CSV table of C-alpha atoms and ligand atoms in Angstrom, one decimal:
chain,number,residue,atom,x,y,z
C,172,MET,CA,-44.7,-16.2,-74.6
C,173,PRO,CA,-41.7,-16.8,-76.7
C,174,GLU,CA,-42.1,-16.6,-80.5
C,175,LYS,CA,-43.0,-19.9,-82.2
C,176,PRO,CA,-40.4,-21.5,-84.4
C,177,LYS,CA,-40.9,-20.8,-88.1
C,178,VAL,CA,-41.0,-23.7,-90.4
C,179,ALA,CA,-41.0,-24.0,-94.2
C,180,PHE,CA,-41.8,-27.0,-96.4
C,181,TYR,CA,-40.7,-26.9,-100.0
C,182,TRP,CA,-40.7,-29.4,-102.9
C,183,CYS,CA,-38.5,-29.7,-105.9
C,184,ALA,CA,-38.3,-32.6,-108.3
C,185,SER,CA,-40.5,-35.0,-106.4
C,186,CYS,CA,-43.7,-37.0,-106.7
C,187,GLY,CA,-45.6,-35.4,-103.8
C,188,GLY,CA,-45.2,-38.5,-101.6
C,189,CYS,CA,-43.0,-36.7,-99.2
C,190,GLU,CA,-45.7,-34.1,-98.6
C,191,GLU,CA,-48.1,-36.9,-98.1
C,192,ALA,CA,-45.7,-38.3,-95.4
C,193,VAL,CA,-46.0,-35.0,-93.5
C,194,VAL,CA,-49.8,-35.2,-93.6
C,195,ASP,CA,-49.5,-38.9,-92.6
C,196,LEU,CA,-48.3,-37.6,-89.2
C,197,ALA,CA,-52.1,-37.3,-88.7
C,198,GLU,CA,-52.9,-36.1,-85.1
C,199,ASP,CA,-49.2,-35.7,-84.4
C,200,ILE,CA,-49.0,-33.0,-87.1
C,201,LEU,CA,-51.6,-31.0,-85.3
C,202,GLY,CA,-49.5,-30.8,-82.2
C,203,VAL,CA,-46.6,-29.7,-84.4
C,204,VAL,CA,-48.7,-27.2,-86.3
C,205,ASN,CA,-49.7,-25.6,-82.9
C,206,ALA,CA,-46.1,-25.5,-81.8
C,207,VAL,CA,-44.8,-23.8,-84.9
C,208,ASP,CA,-45.6,-21.1,-87.5
C,209,ILE,CA,-45.7,-22.5,-91.0
C,210,VAL,CA,-44.3,-19.8,-93.3
C,211,LEU,CA,-44.3,-21.7,-96.5
C,212,TRP,CA,-45.9,-24.9,-97.7
C,213,PRO,CA,-46.9,-24.8,-101.4
C,214,VAL,CA,-48.8,-28.0,-101.4
C,215,ALA,CA,-51.2,-26.8,-98.6
C,216,MET,CA,-51.0,-23.1,-98.1
C,217,ASP,CA,-50.8,-19.9,-100.2
C,218,PHE,CA,-47.5,-18.2,-99.6
C,219,LYS,CA,-45.5,-16.6,-102.4
C,220,LYS,CA,-41.8,-16.3,-103.1
C,221,LYS,CA,-41.9,-12.6,-102.4
C,222,ASP,CA,-43.1,-13.4,-98.8
C,223,ILE,CA,-40.0,-15.4,-98.2
C,224,GLU,CA,-37.7,-12.9,-100.0
C,225,ALA,CA,-39.1,-10.2,-97.6
C,226,ARG,CA,-38.0,-12.1,-94.5
C,227,PRO,CA,-34.8,-11.3,-92.8
C,228,ASP,CA,-32.0,-13.8,-93.3
C,229,LYS,CA,-32.0,-16.8,-90.9
C,230,SER,CA,-35.5,-15.9,-89.7
C,231,ILE,CA,-36.9,-19.3,-90.6
C,232,THR,CA,-36.0,-21.9,-87.9
C,233,VAL,CA,-36.0,-24.9,-90.2
C,234,SER,CA,-36.8,-25.6,-93.9
C,235,PHE,CA,-37.7,-29.2,-94.9
C,236,ILE,CA,-36.9,-29.6,-98.5
C,237,ASN,CA,-37.8,-32.6,-100.6
C,238,GLY,CA,-37.1,-33.5,-104.2
C,239,ALA,CA,-34.1,-33.5,-106.4
C,240,ILE,CA,-32.8,-30.3,-108.0
C,241,ARG,CA,-33.2,-30.3,-111.8
C,242,THR,CA,-34.6,-26.9,-112.8
C,243,THR,CA,-33.3,-23.4,-112.5
C,244,GLU,CA,-36.5,-22.5,-110.4
C,245,GLN,CA,-35.7,-25.3,-107.9
C,246,GLU,CA,-32.2,-24.1,-107.6
C,247,GLU,CA,-33.3,-20.5,-107.0
C,248,TRP,CA,-35.8,-21.5,-104.3
C,249,VAL,CA,-33.4,-23.7,-102.4
C,250,ARG,CA,-30.7,-21.0,-102.4
C,251,LEU,CA,-33.2,-18.6,-101.1
C,252,LEU,CA,-34.4,-20.9,-98.4
C,253,ARG,CA,-30.9,-21.6,-97.4
C,254,ARG,CA,-30.3,-18.0,-96.8
C,255,LYS,CA,-33.4,-17.5,-94.9
C,256,SER,CA,-33.1,-20.6,-92.7
C,257,GLN,CA,-31.1,-21.6,-89.6
C,258,PHE,CA,-31.5,-25.3,-90.5
C,259,VAL,CA,-32.2,-27.1,-93.7
C,260,ILE,CA,-33.3,-30.7,-93.6
C,261,SER,CA,-32.9,-32.7,-96.7
C,262,PHE,CA,-36.1,-34.6,-96.7
C,263,GLY,CA,-36.5,-38.0,-98.5
C,264,ALA,CA,-34.6,-39.9,-101.1
C,265,CYS,CA,-34.9,-37.4,-104.0
C,266,ALA,CA,-33.4,-34.6,-102.0
C,267,ASN,CA,-30.8,-36.8,-100.4
C,268,SER,CA,-29.5,-38.6,-103.4
C,269,GLY,CA,-31.6,-37.7,-106.5
C,270,GLY,CA,-34.2,-40.4,-106.1
C,271,ILE,CA,-36.1,-41.7,-109.1
C,272,PRO,CA,-35.7,-38.4,-110.9
C,273,GLY,CA,-31.9,-38.9,-110.6
C,274,LEU,CA,-32.2,-41.8,-113.1
C,275,ALA,CA,-32.5,-39.1,-115.7
C,276,ASN,CA,-28.7,-38.7,-115.3
C,277,GLN,CA,-28.4,-41.5,-117.9
C,278,PHE,CA,-29.7,-39.1,-120.6
C,279,THR,CA,-29.0,-35.7,-122.0
C,280,ARG,CA,-31.4,-32.9,-121.6
C,281,GLU,CA,-32.0,-33.0,-125.4
C,282,GLN,CA,-32.9,-36.7,-125.3
C,283,ILE,CA,-35.3,-36.1,-122.4
C,284,LEU,CA,-37.0,-33.1,-124.1
C,285,LYS,CA,-37.2,-34.8,-127.5
C,286,PHE,CA,-38.8,-37.9,-126.0
C,287,SER,CA,-41.3,-35.9,-123.8
C,288,TYR,CA,-42.3,-33.4,-126.4
C,289,GLU,CA,-42.0,-35.4,-129.6
C,290,ASP,CA,-41.4,-39.2,-129.4
C,291,SER,CA,-43.4,-40.4,-126.5
C,292,PRO,CA,-46.4,-42.5,-127.8
C,293,SER,CA,-48.9,-40.4,-125.9
C,294,VAL,CA,-47.7,-37.1,-127.3
C,295,SER,CA,-49.3,-35.4,-130.3
C,296,ASN,CA,-47.2,-32.3,-131.1
C,297,GLU,CA,-46.9,-31.9,-134.8
C,298,ALA,CA,-45.4,-28.5,-134.6
C,299,LYS,CA,-42.8,-29.9,-132.2
C,300,THR,CA,-43.4,-27.1,-129.8
C,301,ARG,CA,-41.0,-27.0,-126.9
C,302,PRO,CA,-41.2,-24.9,-123.7
C,303,GLN,CA,-39.2,-21.7,-124.1
C,304,ALA,CA,-37.4,-19.9,-121.3
C,305,SER,CA,-39.1,-16.6,-122.3
C,306,CYS,CA,-41.7,-15.3,-124.6
C,307,GLN,CA,-44.0,-12.3,-125.2
C,308,ASP,CA,-47.7,-12.6,-125.0
C,309,GLU,CA,-49.9,-9.5,-125.6
C,310,GLY,CA,-47.1,-7.3,-124.5
C,311,HIS,CA,-46.3,-9.2,-121.4
C,312,ALA,CA,-42.9,-10.9,-120.9
C,313,LEU,CA,-43.4,-14.4,-119.6
C,314,SER,CA,-40.6,-16.7,-118.4
C,315,LEU,CA,-40.3,-20.4,-117.5
C,316,PRO,CA,-37.6,-22.2,-115.6
C,317,THR,CA,-35.2,-24.3,-117.7
C,318,LEU,CA,-34.1,-27.9,-117.1
C,319,HIS,CA,-30.6,-28.4,-115.9
C,320,ASN,CA,-28.4,-30.9,-117.8
C,321,VAL,CA,-27.7,-32.7,-114.6
C,322,VAL,CA,-30.0,-33.8,-111.8
C,323,ARG,CA,-28.5,-33.1,-108.3
C,324,SER,CA,-29.2,-33.9,-104.7
C,325,LEU,CA,-30.0,-31.0,-102.5
C,326,ASP,CA,-26.6,-31.1,-100.8
C,327,GLN,CA,-24.9,-30.8,-104.1
C,328,VAL,CA,-26.5,-27.4,-104.5
C,329,ILE,CA,-26.7,-25.9,-100.9
C,330,GLU,CA,-25.4,-26.9,-97.5
C,331,VAL,CA,-27.8,-29.0,-95.4
C,332,GLU,CA,-27.7,-29.7,-91.7
C,333,TYR,CA,-29.6,-33.0,-91.5
C,334,THR,CA,-30.9,-35.7,-93.7
C,335,LEU,CA,-34.1,-37.7,-93.3
C,336,PRO,CA,-33.9,-40.8,-95.5
C,337,GLY,CA,-36.7,-42.7,-97.1
C,338,CYS,CA,-39.1,-42.7,-100.1
C,339,PRO,CA,-40.8,-41.1,-98.2
C,340,PRO,CA,-39.4,-40.8,-94.6
C,341,THR,CA,-41.6,-42.6,-92.2
C,342,PRO,CA,-43.9,-40.7,-89.8
C,343,LYS,CA,-41.8,-42.1,-86.9
C,344,LEU,CA,-38.5,-40.6,-88.2
C,345,ILE,CA,-40.2,-37.3,-89.1
C,346,ALA,CA,-41.7,-37.0,-85.7
C,347,GLY,CA,-38.3,-37.8,-84.1
C,348,ALA,CA,-36.6,-35.1,-86.2
C,349,VAL,CA,-39.3,-32.5,-85.4
C,350,THR,CA,-39.2,-33.3,-81.7
C,351,ALA,CA,-35.4,-33.1,-81.6
C,352,LEU,CA,-35.5,-29.7,-83.4
C,353,LEU,CA,-38.2,-28.2,-81.2
C,354,SER,CA,-36.6,-29.4,-78.0
C,355,GLY,CA,-33.2,-28.2,-79.1
C,356,LYS,CA,-31.6,-31.6,-78.6
C,357,LEU,CA,-29.8,-31.5,-81.9
C,358,PRO,CA,-27.4,-34.2,-83.1
C,359,PRO,CA,-24.1,-33.2,-84.7
C,360,LYS,CA,-24.4,-31.4,-88.0
C,361,GLY,CA,-24.4,-33.7,-91.0
C,362,THR,CA,-26.3,-36.5,-89.2
C,363,VAL,CA,-28.6,-38.8,-91.1
C,364,LEU,CA,-31.6,-39.1,-88.9
C,365,SER,CA,-31.9,-42.9,-88.9
C,366,PRO,CA,-29.8,-45.8,-87.5
C,367,ASP,CA,-26.4,-46.2,-89.1
C,368,ILE,CA,-26.7,-50.0,-89.7
C,369,ALA,CA,-27.9,-52.1,-92.6
C,370,LEU,CA,-31.5,-52.9,-93.0
C,371,CYS,CA,-31.0,-56.6,-92.6
C,372,GLU,CA,-30.3,-55.9,-88.9
C,373,GLU,CA,-33.9,-54.9,-88.3
C,374,CYS,CA,-35.5,-57.2,-90.9
C,375,PRO,CA,-37.9,-59.9,-89.5
C,376,ARG,CA,-36.5,-62.3,-92.0
C,377,LYS,CA,-32.9,-62.0,-91.0
C,378,ASP,CA,-32.7,-65.4,-89.4
C,379,SER,CA,-33.3,-67.0,-92.7
C,380,LYS,CA,-30.5,-65.2,-94.4
C,381,PRO,CA,-27.6,-67.6,-94.7
C,382,ALA,CA,-24.1,-66.6,-94.1
C,383,ASP,CA,-23.1,-68.0,-97.4
C,384,LEU,CA,-25.7,-66.9,-99.9
C,385,ALA,CA,-24.6,-69.1,-102.8
C,386,LEU,CA,-27.1,-67.6,-105.3
C,387,ALA,CA,-27.7,-69.8,-108.3
C,388,GLU,CA,-30.2,-67.4,-110.0
C,389,PHE,CA,-31.7,-64.0,-109.7
C,390,LYS,CA,-35.5,-63.7,-109.9
C,391,ARG,CA,-37.8,-60.7,-110.3
C,392,PRO,CA,-40.8,-60.1,-108.2
C,393,HIS,CA,-43.3,-59.7,-111.1
C,394,SER,CA,-42.5,-63.1,-112.6
C,395,SER,CA,-41.7,-65.4,-109.6
C,396,PRO,CA,-43.8,-66.4,-106.6
C,397,ILE,CA,-42.4,-65.0,-103.4
C,398,ASP,CA,-42.2,-67.0,-100.1
C,399,PRO,CA,-43.6,-64.7,-97.4
C,400,GLU,CA,-41.3,-65.9,-94.7
C,401,LYS,CA,-37.8,-66.5,-96.1
C,402,CYS,CA,-35.1,-63.9,-96.7
C,403,LEU,CA,-35.8,-62.4,-100.1
C,404,LEU,CA,-32.1,-62.4,-101.1
C,405,ALA,CA,-31.8,-66.1,-100.2
C,406,GLN,CA,-34.8,-66.6,-102.6
C,407,GLY,CA,-32.8,-64.9,-105.4
C,408,PHE,CA,-34.5,-61.5,-105.4
C,409,THR,CA,-32.2,-58.5,-105.5
C,410,CYS,CA,-33.2,-57.3,-102.0
C,411,MET,CA,-31.0,-54.2,-101.3
C,412,GLY,CA,-31.2,-54.7,-97.6
C,413,PRO,CA,-27.5,-55.5,-97.1
C,414,ALA,CA,-26.5,-52.2,-98.8
C,415,THR,CA,-29.2,-50.0,-97.3
C,416,ARG,CA,-29.5,-48.1,-94.1
C,417,SER,CA,-32.1,-49.2,-91.6
C,418,GLY,CA,-34.9,-47.1,-90.1
C,419,CYS,CA,-37.9,-48.0,-92.1
C,420,GLU,CA,-38.4,-51.1,-90.1
C,421,ALA,CA,-38.3,-53.2,-93.3
C,422,LEU,CA,-41.5,-51.8,-94.7
C,423,CYS,CA,-41.2,-53.4,-98.1
C,424,VAL,CA,-40.1,-56.7,-96.8
C,425,LYS,CA,-43.1,-56.8,-94.5
C,426,GLY,CA,-45.2,-56.2,-97.6
C,427,ASN,CA,-43.4,-59.2,-99.2
C,428,MET,CA,-41.4,-57.1,-101.6
C,429,PRO,CA,-37.6,-56.8,-101.8
C,430,CYS,CA,-36.1,-53.6,-100.5
C,431,THR,CA,-35.1,-51.3,-103.4
C,432,GLY,CA,-32.7,-49.2,-101.3
C,433,CYS,CA,-34.6,-46.0,-100.7
C,434,PHE,CA,-32.9,-45.2,-97.4
C,435,GLY,CA,-29.5,-45.0,-99.2
C,436,PRO,CA,-26.3,-46.4,-97.8
C,437,THR,CA,-24.8,-46.4,-94.3
C,438,SER,CA,-22.1,-43.9,-93.5
C,439,ARG,CA,-19.4,-46.4,-94.2
C,440,VAL,CA,-20.5,-46.8,-97.8
C,441,ARG,CA,-19.7,-44.2,-100.5
C,442,ASP,CA,-21.5,-45.8,-103.4
C,443,GLN,CA,-24.6,-48.0,-102.7
C,444,GLY,CA,-24.7,-49.7,-106.1
C,445,ALA,CA,-21.0,-50.6,-106.2
C,446,LYS,CA,-21.2,-51.9,-102.6
C,447,TYR,CA,-24.1,-54.1,-103.6
C,448,VAL,CA,-22.1,-55.6,-106.4
C,449,SER,CA,-19.2,-56.1,-104.0
C,450,SER,CA,-21.2,-57.8,-101.3
C,451,VAL,CA,-24.0,-59.7,-103.1
C,452,VAL,CA,-22.8,-60.4,-106.6
C,453,SER,CA,-19.6,-61.9,-105.2
C,454,ASN,CA,-21.7,-64.7,-103.7
C,455,ILE,CA,-23.2,-66.3,-106.7
C,456,VAL,CA,-22.4,-69.9,-107.4
C,457,PRO,CA,-20.6,-70.2,-110.7
C,458,LYS,CA,-16.8,-69.7,-111.0
C,459,ASP,CA,-16.4,-69.5,-114.8
C,460,GLU,CA,-17.3,-66.5,-117.0
C,461,ALA,CA,-20.1,-68.2,-118.9
C,462,GLY,CA,-21.8,-69.5,-115.8
C,463,ILE,CA,-21.4,-66.2,-114.0
C,464,ASP,CA,-22.8,-64.3,-117.0
C,465,ALA,CA,-25.8,-66.6,-117.2
C,466,VAL,CA,-26.7,-65.9,-113.5
C,467,LEU,CA,-26.1,-62.2,-113.9
C,468,ALA,CA,-28.4,-62.1,-116.9
C,469,GLY,CA,-31.1,-62.3,-114.2
C,470,ILE,CA,-30.3,-58.7,-113.5
C,471,PRO,CA,-31.2,-57.0,-116.8
C,472,ASP,CA,-30.7,-53.5,-115.6
C,473,PRO,CA,-28.1,-53.3,-112.9
C,474,ILE,CA,-27.8,-49.5,-113.0
C,475,GLY,CA,-31.5,-48.9,-112.6
C,476,THR,CA,-31.7,-51.6,-109.9
C,477,PHE,CA,-28.7,-50.7,-107.7
C,478,TYR,CA,-28.9,-46.9,-108.2
C,479,ARG,CA,-32.7,-46.6,-108.2
C,480,TYR,CA,-32.6,-43.7,-105.7
C,481,GLY,CA,-29.0,-42.6,-105.8
C,482,MET,CA,-27.4,-42.0,-109.2
C,483,PRO,CA,-26.6,-38.3,-108.7
C,484,LYS,CA,-24.8,-39.1,-105.4
C,485,SER,CA,-23.0,-42.2,-106.8
C,486,ILE,CA,-19.3,-41.9,-107.4
C,487,LEU,CA,-19.8,-41.3,-111.2
C,488,ARG,CA,-22.9,-39.1,-110.7
C,489,ARG,CA,-24.1,-39.6,-114.2
C,490,LYS,CA,-23.4,-41.3,-117.5
C,491,VAL,CA,-20.0,-39.8,-118.1
C,492,ASP,CA,-20.0,-39.3,-121.9
C,493,LEU,CA,-23.0,-37.0,-121.9
C,494,SER,CA,-22.4,-33.3,-122.7
Z,117,MET,CA,5.5,-25.9,-131.9
Z,118,SER,CA,2.8,-27.7,-133.9
Z,119,GLU,CA,3.8,-31.1,-132.6
Z,120,LYS,CA,1.4,-32.0,-129.7
Z,121,ARG,CA,2.8,-33.8,-126.8
Z,122,ARG,CA,1.7,-37.5,-126.8
Z,123,PHE,CA,-1.1,-38.2,-124.4
Z,124,GLU,CA,0.2,-40.3,-121.5
Z,125,PRO,CA,-2.7,-42.2,-119.9
Z,126,LYS,CA,-2.7,-42.6,-116.1
Z,127,ILE,CA,-3.4,-46.2,-115.2
Z,128,VAL,CA,-4.2,-47.2,-111.6
Z,129,ALA,CA,-3.2,-50.8,-111.1
Z,130,PHE,CA,-4.4,-52.9,-108.1
Z,131,PHE,CA,-2.2,-55.9,-107.8
Z,132,CYS,CA,-2.6,-58.7,-105.3
Z,133,ASN,CA,0.3,-59.3,-103.0
Z,134,TRP,CA,0.8,-63.0,-103.7
Z,135,CYS,CA,0.8,-63.2,-107.5
Z,136,THR,CA,0.6,-60.1,-109.6
Z,137,TYR,CA,2.6,-57.8,-107.3
Z,138,THR,CA,5.2,-60.5,-107.1
Z,139,ALA,CA,5.2,-60.7,-110.9
Z,140,ALA,CA,5.7,-56.9,-111.1
Z,141,ASP,CA,8.6,-57.3,-108.6
Z,142,LEU,CA,10.1,-60.0,-110.8
Z,143,ALA,CA,9.7,-57.8,-113.9
Z,144,GLY,CA,11.7,-55.2,-111.9
Z,145,VAL,CA,14.5,-57.4,-110.8
Z,146,SER,CA,14.7,-58.9,-114.3
Z,147,ARG,CA,15.0,-55.4,-115.7
Z,148,ILE,CA,12.1,-55.9,-118.0
Z,149,LYS,CA,11.2,-52.5,-119.5
Z,150,TYR,CA,7.5,-51.5,-119.8
Z,151,ALA,CA,5.5,-48.4,-120.0
Z,152,PRO,CA,5.8,-46.2,-116.9
Z,153,ASN,CA,2.1,-45.2,-116.9
Z,154,ALA,CA,0.8,-47.6,-114.2
Z,155,ARG,CA,0.6,-46.5,-110.5
Z,156,VAL,CA,0.6,-49.8,-108.7
Z,157,ILE,CA,-1.4,-50.3,-105.5
Z,158,ARG,CA,-0.6,-53.5,-103.6
Z,159,VAL,CA,-3.6,-55.2,-102.0
Z,160,MET,CA,-3.6,-58.5,-100.2
Z,161,CYS,CA,-5.9,-60.1,-102.6
Z,162,SER,CA,-7.8,-59.1,-105.8
Z,163,GLY,CA,-10.9,-59.9,-103.7
Z,164,ARG,CA,-10.1,-56.9,-101.5
Z,165,VAL,CA,-10.8,-54.6,-104.4
Z,166,ASP,CA,-14.3,-53.2,-103.9
Z,167,PRO,CA,-15.9,-51.9,-107.1
Z,168,GLN,CA,-16.1,-48.6,-105.3
Z,169,PHE,CA,-12.2,-48.4,-105.5
Z,170,ILE,CA,-12.4,-48.7,-109.3
Z,171,LEU,CA,-15.1,-46.1,-109.7
Z,172,ASP,CA,-13.2,-43.8,-107.3
Z,173,ALA,CA,-10.0,-44.2,-109.3
Z,174,PHE,CA,-11.9,-43.1,-112.5
Z,175,ALA,CA,-13.6,-40.3,-110.7
Z,176,LYS,CA,-10.3,-39.0,-109.4
Z,177,GLY,CA,-8.7,-38.9,-112.8
Z,178,ALA,CA,-7.5,-42.3,-113.8
Z,179,ASP,CA,-7.8,-43.0,-117.6
Z,180,GLY,CA,-7.7,-46.7,-117.0
Z,181,VAL,CA,-7.8,-49.2,-114.1
Z,182,LEU,CA,-6.1,-52.5,-114.1
Z,183,LEU,CA,-6.8,-55.2,-111.6
Z,184,GLY,CA,-4.4,-58.1,-111.3
Z,185,GLY,CA,-4.8,-61.3,-109.3
Z,186,CYS,CA,-3.8,-64.9,-109.1
Z,187,HIS,CA,-5.0,-67.4,-111.7
Z,188,PRO,CA,-8.3,-69.1,-110.9
Z,189,GLY,CA,-7.6,-71.9,-108.4
Z,190,ASP,CA,-4.4,-70.2,-107.2
Z,191,CYS,CA,-5.7,-67.4,-104.9
Z,192,HIS,CA,-3.9,-67.4,-101.6
Z,193,TYR,CA,-7.3,-67.1,-99.9
Z,194,ALA,CA,-8.8,-69.9,-102.0
Z,195,GLU,CA,-11.9,-68.0,-103.2
Z,196,GLY,CA,-11.0,-64.4,-103.4
Z,197,ASN,CA,-10.4,-64.2,-107.2
Z,198,TYR,CA,-13.7,-65.9,-107.9
Z,199,LYS,CA,-15.4,-63.2,-106.0
Z,200,THR,CA,-13.4,-60.7,-108.0
Z,201,LEU,CA,-14.4,-62.3,-111.3
Z,202,ARG,CA,-18.1,-62.3,-110.4
Z,203,ARG,CA,-18.1,-58.7,-109.3
Z,204,MET,CA,-16.1,-57.5,-112.3
Z,205,ARG,CA,-18.3,-59.3,-114.9
Z,206,LEU,CA,-21.2,-57.1,-113.6
Z,207,LEU,CA,-19.1,-54.0,-113.0
Z,208,GLU,CA,-18.0,-54.1,-116.7
Z,209,ARG,CA,-21.6,-54.1,-117.8
Z,210,MET,CA,-22.3,-51.2,-115.5
Z,211,LEU,CA,-19.2,-49.2,-116.6
Z,212,LYS,CA,-20.3,-49.6,-120.2
Z,213,GLY,CA,-23.8,-48.4,-119.3
Z,214,MET,CA,-22.3,-45.4,-117.6
Z,215,GLY,CA,-20.4,-44.4,-120.7
Z,216,ILE,CA,-16.9,-45.7,-119.8
Z,217,GLU,CA,-15.5,-47.4,-122.8
Z,218,ASP,CA,-14.4,-51.0,-123.0
Z,219,GLY,CA,-10.7,-51.3,-122.4
Z,220,ARG,CA,-10.5,-48.6,-119.7
Z,221,PHE,CA,-11.0,-51.3,-117.1
Z,222,ARG,CA,-9.2,-54.6,-117.4
Z,223,LEU,CA,-8.9,-57.7,-115.2
Z,224,GLU,CA,-5.9,-60.0,-115.7
Z,225,TRP,CA,-4.7,-63.1,-113.9
Z,226,ILE,CA,-0.9,-62.9,-113.6
Z,227,SER,CA,1.0,-65.4,-111.5
Z,228,GLY,CA,4.2,-64.6,-109.6
Z,229,ALA,CA,6.3,-66.2,-112.3
Z,230,GLU,CA,4.8,-64.2,-115.1
Z,231,GLY,CA,7.0,-61.1,-115.0
Z,232,ASP,CA,6.8,-60.9,-118.8
Z,233,LYS,CA,3.0,-60.9,-118.8
Z,234,VAL,CA,3.1,-57.7,-116.6
Z,235,LYS,CA,5.0,-56.0,-119.4
Z,236,VAL,CA,2.7,-57.3,-122.1
Z,237,VAL,CA,-0.5,-56.4,-120.3
Z,238,ILE,CA,0.6,-52.9,-119.2
Z,239,ASN,CA,2.1,-52.0,-122.6
Z,240,ASP,CA,-1.0,-53.2,-124.4
Z,241,MET,CA,-3.4,-51.4,-122.0
Z,242,VAL,CA,-1.4,-48.2,-122.2
Z,243,GLU,CA,-1.6,-48.3,-126.0
Z,244,LYS,CA,-5.4,-49.0,-126.0
Z,245,VAL,CA,-6.2,-46.3,-123.5
Z,246,ARG,CA,-4.0,-43.9,-125.3
Z,247,ALA,CA,-6.1,-44.5,-128.4
Z,248,LEU,CA,-9.2,-43.9,-126.4
Z,249,GLY,CA,-7.9,-40.6,-125.2
Z,250,PRO,CA,-8.2,-38.9,-121.8
Z,251,LEU,CA,-11.2,-39.8,-119.6
Z,252,ASP,CA,-10.7,-36.8,-117.4
Z,253,LEU,CA,-13.8,-37.3,-115.1
Z,254,PRO,CA,-12.7,-34.4,-112.7
Z,255,GLY,CA,-12.6,-32.1,-115.7
Z,256,ARG,CA,-16.0,-33.3,-117.0
Z,257,ALA,CA,-17.6,-32.9,-113.6
Z,258,LYS,CA,-16.4,-29.3,-113.6
Z,259,GLY,CA,-18.0,-28.8,-116.9
Z,260,TRP,CA,-21.3,-30.3,-115.7
Z,261,ASP,CA,-21.3,-27.9,-112.8
Z,262,LYS,CA,-20.9,-24.7,-114.8
Z,263,GLU,CA,-24.7,-24.5,-115.0
Z,264,LEU,CA,-24.7,-23.9,-111.2
Z,265,GLU,CA,-22.3,-21.0,-111.4
Z,266,ALA,CA,-24.5,-19.4,-114.1
Z,267,LEU,CA,-27.6,-19.5,-111.9
Z,268,ALA,CA,-25.9,-18.4,-108.7
Z,269,HIS,CA,-24.9,-15.3,-110.6
Z,270,GLY,CA,-28.4,-14.9,-112.1
Z,271,VAL,CA,-30.1,-15.2,-108.7
Z,272,ARG,CA,-27.9,-12.5,-107.2
Z,273,LYS,CA,-28.7,-10.2,-110.1
Z,274,SER,CA,-32.5,-10.7,-109.9
Z,275,GLU,CA,-32.4,-10.1,-106.1
Z,276,ASP,CA,-30.4,-7.0,-106.5
Z,277,LYS,CA,-32.9,-5.6,-108.9
Z,278,LYS,CA,-35.7,-6.8,-106.6
Z,279,GLU,CA,-37.4,-8.3,-109.7
Z,280,PRO,CA,-39.6,-11.3,-109.2
Z,281,THR,CA,-38.1,-14.3,-110.8
Z,282,HIS,CA,-40.3,-17.5,-110.9
Z,283,ALA,CA,-43.1,-16.7,-108.4
N,172,LIG,S1,-31.7,-59.4,-97.6
N,172,LIG,FE1,-33.7,-58.4,-97.5
N,172,LIG,S2,-35.1,-60.0,-96.8
N,172,LIG,FE2,-33.0,-60.7,-96.4
N,172,LIG,S3,-32.6,-60.1,-94.3
N,172,LIG,FE3,-31.8,-58.4,-95.6
N,172,LIG,S4,-33.5,-57.0,-95.8
N,172,LIG,FE4,-34.4,-58.9,-95.0
N,173,LIG,S1,-37.5,-51.7,-97.3
N,173,LIG,FE1,-36.0,-50.5,-98.5
N,173,LIG,S2,-37.1,-49.6,-100.2
N,173,LIG,FE2,-38.6,-50.2,-98.6
N,173,LIG,S3,-38.9,-48.4,-97.3
N,173,LIG,FE3,-37.3,-49.6,-96.4
N,173,LIG,S4,-35.4,-48.8,-97.2
N,173,LIG,FE4,-37.0,-48.1,-98.5
N,174,LIG,S1,-4.3,-63.6,-103.3
N,174,LIG,FE1,-4.1,-63.2,-105.4
N,174,LIG,S2,-6.1,-63.1,-106.1
N,174,LIG,FE2,-6.4,-63.6,-104.0
């Protein structure tokens, strides 16, 4: 019997939802687990870094890595996995484009540490203790990873072969990717493993999306009732569908919530947020500055709304005047 | 040698074919002199300018970006410049939020007859951007990525020594 392919799962700056997505494969995962040897999966199994370091280079068939890269430890791990793996799959929005952790690229490391260890209302830290990269305790040298200044996507740190979009990727897309890998039917390197068309194309509400949007106001889901049938954008919600890649089968829209863009853009779009401004904001009704500003006041945080999952991969990458 | 050379801002200027580019042409044939800092890119309509182009210009090293189109009501394609105005009102807010100072991006309506306005706008913008200093996003991005070089080096060292790093 030929040797089973070796698979590693690893997580970086992420919420754990991507791990959950793997478990959500339910029975399907059992089939996969029987077909492969899992050599690393910190959320579920007890392997150590030295186990991976001891492996020959390229001896892991595929590493699925989720989460953004924002600490020295994460960077070390992904560099290590890159060397030991034939394929690396960037798994989920945080790995692909920074995800929610990527929004930290609006702040300096000092601002983040100060808030988290001193100013946050739930913190009581009178001595203002901060984590140190190294210290001595009873004669033992201890070390901690440090926070990078900049949050990065996985492909800004190591080369990746494929990208699985989503927050998290859906079981269907994961199963598709695993099957393709195990059967050796591999798409060209660099492929994003979901259809390269806008989400609106597979949205059940697309027939109610008018060609001319003529938006007279923007609404927010927490403060306005939502019609469960009509295109959300046509109702004035900032549905990211037109600037987002399909493949999720319009999960959020089916739950009566606007798409927030987690699948990232299609291959023809370089910057999801700017593209949204280009395509949607150009369609509001007023023609004069005051009227335009009044409608746009309905989008109080355009950066957080349009780059919710992708600031590190946007053209500017981060707030440019930070050190 | 103490005198430093004056900073010459690089301005990328997107001008619509029917009005602002014609105005720049007119300025040329009328021998109107203005600052040589603008690199003009002709587009068919200001509405063709995707906000991505503006971000890209900054990311590739522009210190300022100027967008010129027909006056409201005069766009050759009727609505193009209204789309431009709506996009740019929001883009300006976003640029500010991303740390790009006011004045580095500018939207101006300049008709085909306003050769002189091309001069006034470009000269004024060059002075203002000169006062702001270089933006130099390519250089800043290089600075941001120094932290990666440091670690790449550190990882190699710890592997050579076969020391456990963060287990
Ligand atoms: S804008 Fe949103 S709700 Fe409307 S068709 Fe596109 S994805 Fe569906
Ligand atoms: S609808 Fe949008 S935010 Fe929701 S899962 Fe799909 S791509 Fe992600
Ligand atoms: S043609 Fe000049 S702005 Fe549209």
